[in-house]
Amino acid sequence: MEFRVILVAILFFISSVATGIGAGIGEDYVRPKPRKALTFPWKRKQSSEPQQVHISLAGEKQIRISWITDDETSPSIVKYGTSPGEYTYSSEGESTSYNYLLYSSGEIHHVVIGPLKDDTVYYYQCGGRGPEFHLKTPPSQFPITFAVVGDLGQTGWTTSTLNHVAQCKYDVQLVPGDLSYADYQQHLWDSFGELVQPLASARPWMVTEGNHEKERILIFKPGFQAYNARWKMPYTESGSTSNLYYSFEVAGVHVIMLGSYTDYDKNSDQYAWLKADLAKVDREKTPWLLVLLHAPWYNSNWAHQGEGDGMRAAMERLLYAAGVDILVAGHVHAYERSERVYNGGLDPCGAVHITIGDGGNREGLAQRYIQPRPDWSVFREASFGHGELEIINKTHAFWSWHKNDDDEPVKSDQVWITSLVSSECFANRKPEFRKILMAP
């Protein structure tokens, strides 16, 4: 394992010298032309078979499988096993549906399967009929790789990004908000489900909400109705009362998904849940602590400037005291990576902040940056792309960002990140952390 770390470090140094990574040259990149939004019919394609299949983690050694059927009588059953066509096990779950103005969803099924073996391929069938799908469970220990994509939408660039993610050997997909860009047009939730099914049915997709998931109509409709019905995350399993914020653990990593668009002040349910969740984290078991949310706290782009400030003011001190290693956001349609930062300035014990709202949305790229560059900003570029986070062991992780240069993924930014647990930072702040946890 140590040899692997040294080898990758040498390769990183060579590529950095060759490409100028870290010199901040990304802002000068000449981008390919925009691509049109994909077009879909207003009416959902009728089928007796499962549609829009996607999976998510649902507690220790368990996977939630979600899909939609047009037949309301179709059973919420998943048959599965470790050999193609041989289903040794069966699990039963629940179903729901919703109406949105003139739109009626299909029957939305959620079934939890398990306990499952780690790092194992399972074959499964939804509802007792239709095609066979397969999934791979994450490993139980390092290394583990996360693919990271924000603000996906449904354009030609979305397709390009998803194709590049498919080439990545990853275990879990992380999405910091803004999935379908349906924006009240509910049929676009269906087309998005079909678009991502090839990837989302094979690896867990762990998502949190963005502003485009709100879809609130004053008096008539509450917010996040479609999102909550379709993309059920393990919030109850993590002690949360809302699908808009939750946590999960996988292979030595504790991941917290926060909600930028629900109450987050110190008197809120989300803040109380966050304190309780952090108090349960065992950094011997999960030495890495990641946070995802939608509106970035550190952003040197003109777009959405300051929109995350309120949440940062409420929660940053708590996350700093807990020793969060990396915070990933979306919302700004560009890429940016920071040094370790806290309270507006450089801090070796702060979190690395990554903005990656560049999955392929229809609104285009945010190409105007504030000058001069803040001292905490290392690399920034307005291009579509995706990220990969490979956590090698309890002390080292390798982050890379791959921009969509026409149809080829180009690794444009990369960095080694050392965990805070392996430094003096975490030990020194324990008294402050206990003080915050004990506060009313």
PDB file of N, CA and C in Angstrom, residues 14-15 21 24 130 146 154 203 222 235 288 292 303 338-339 343 361 406 411:
ATOM      1  N   ILE A  14       5.270  14.390 -11.852  1.00  0.00           N
ATOM      2  CA  ILE A  14       5.650  14.475 -13.263  1.00  0.00           C
ATOM      3  C   ILE A  14       4.570  15.155 -14.088  1.00  0.00           C
ATOM      4  N   SER A  15       3.293  14.757 -13.856  1.00  0.00           N
ATOM      5  CA  SER A  15       2.196  15.338 -14.631  1.00  0.00           C
ATOM      6  C   SER A  15       1.981  16.792 -14.274  1.00  0.00           C
ATOM      7  N   ILE A  21      -0.219  22.189 -13.507  1.00  0.00           N
ATOM      8  CA  ILE A  21      -1.264  22.097 -12.498  1.00  0.00           C
ATOM      9  C   ILE A  21      -0.824  22.825 -11.246  1.00  0.00           C
ATOM     10  N   GLY A  24      -2.807  27.747 -11.631  1.00  0.00           N
ATOM     11  CA  GLY A  24      -3.998  28.563 -11.810  1.00  0.00           C
ATOM     12  C   GLY A  24      -4.292  28.914 -13.249  1.00  0.00           C
ATOM     13  N   GLY A 130     -39.376  -8.464 -15.811  1.00  0.00           N
ATOM     14  CA  GLY A 130     -38.544  -7.526 -16.554  1.00  0.00           C
ATOM     15  C   GLY A 130     -37.079  -7.917 -16.599  1.00  0.00           C
ATOM     16  N   PHE A 146     -14.811   7.518  -4.858  1.00  0.00           N
ATOM     17  CA  PHE A 146     -16.084   8.200  -5.079  1.00  0.00           C
ATOM     18  C   PHE A 146     -16.006   8.967  -6.400  1.00  0.00           C
ATOM     19  N   GLN A 154     -29.873  17.795 -18.074  1.00  0.00           N
ATOM     20  CA  GLN A 154     -30.102  16.858 -19.173  1.00  0.00           C
ATOM     21  C   GLN A 154     -29.754  17.526 -20.505  1.00  0.00           C
ATOM     22  N   ARG A 203     -24.246   1.317  -9.336  1.00  0.00           N
ATOM     23  CA  ARG A 203     -23.474   1.815  -8.205  1.00  0.00           C
ATOM     24  C   ARG A 203     -24.374   2.722  -7.370  1.00  0.00           C
ATOM     25  N   PRO A 222     -46.025  21.879  -1.426  1.00  0.00           N
ATOM     26  CA  PRO A 222     -44.835  22.054  -0.599  1.00  0.00           C
ATOM     27  C   PRO A 222     -43.580  21.819  -1.438  1.00  0.00           C
ATOM     28  N   TYR A 235     -32.097   8.590   5.524  1.00  0.00           N
ATOM     29  CA  TYR A 235     -32.189   9.595   6.584  1.00  0.00           C
ATOM     30  C   TYR A 235     -32.660   8.977   7.894  1.00  0.00           C
ATOM     31  N   TRP A 288     -11.851   9.408   7.943  1.00  0.00           N
ATOM     32  CA  TRP A 288     -12.170  10.487   7.002  1.00  0.00           C
ATOM     33  C   TRP A 288     -13.588  10.983   7.237  1.00  0.00           C
ATOM     34  N   LEU A 292     -21.137  17.137   2.149  1.00  0.00           N
ATOM     35  CA  LEU A 292     -21.643  17.637   0.882  1.00  0.00           C
ATOM     36  C   LEU A 292     -22.858  18.509   1.132  1.00  0.00           C
ATOM     37  N   ALA A 303     -20.920  34.248  -9.812  1.00  0.00           N
ATOM     38  CA  ALA A 303     -22.212  33.568  -9.707  1.00  0.00           C
ATOM     39  C   ALA A 303     -22.478  33.113  -8.275  1.00  0.00           C
ATOM     40  N   SER A 338     -10.037  24.795  -3.069  1.00  0.00           N
ATOM     41  CA  SER A 338      -9.366  25.683  -2.132  1.00  0.00           C
ATOM     42  C   SER A 338      -8.244  24.960  -1.395  1.00  0.00           C
ATOM     43  N   GLU A 339      -7.391  25.765  -0.756  1.00  0.00           N
ATOM     44  CA  GLU A 339      -6.505  25.233   0.274  1.00  0.00           C
ATOM     45  C   GLU A 339      -7.374  24.917   1.494  1.00  0.00           C
ATOM     46  N   ASN A 343     -13.009  30.256   8.549  1.00  0.00           N
ATOM     47  CA  ASN A 343     -13.321  31.627   8.952  1.00  0.00           C
ATOM     48  C   ASN A 343     -12.773  32.659   7.969  1.00  0.00           C
ATOM     49  N   ASN A 361     -25.519  21.117 -16.827  1.00  0.00           N
ATOM     50  CA  ASN A 361     -26.820  21.778 -16.786  1.00  0.00           C
ATOM     51  C   ASN A 361     -27.074  22.678 -17.991  1.00  0.00           C
ATOM     52  N   ASP A 406     -14.262  18.635 -25.327  1.00  0.00           N
ATOM     53  CA  ASP A 406     -15.034  17.951 -26.356  1.00  0.00           C
ATOM     54  C   ASP A 406     -15.549  16.646 -25.757  1.00  0.00           C
ATOM     55  N   LYS A 411      -7.755  15.190 -17.315  1.00  0.00           N
ATOM     56  CA  LYS A 411      -7.440  15.438 -15.912  1.00  0.00           C
ATOM     57  C   LYS A 411      -6.730  16.785 -15.813  1.00  0.00           C
TER      58      LYS A 411
END
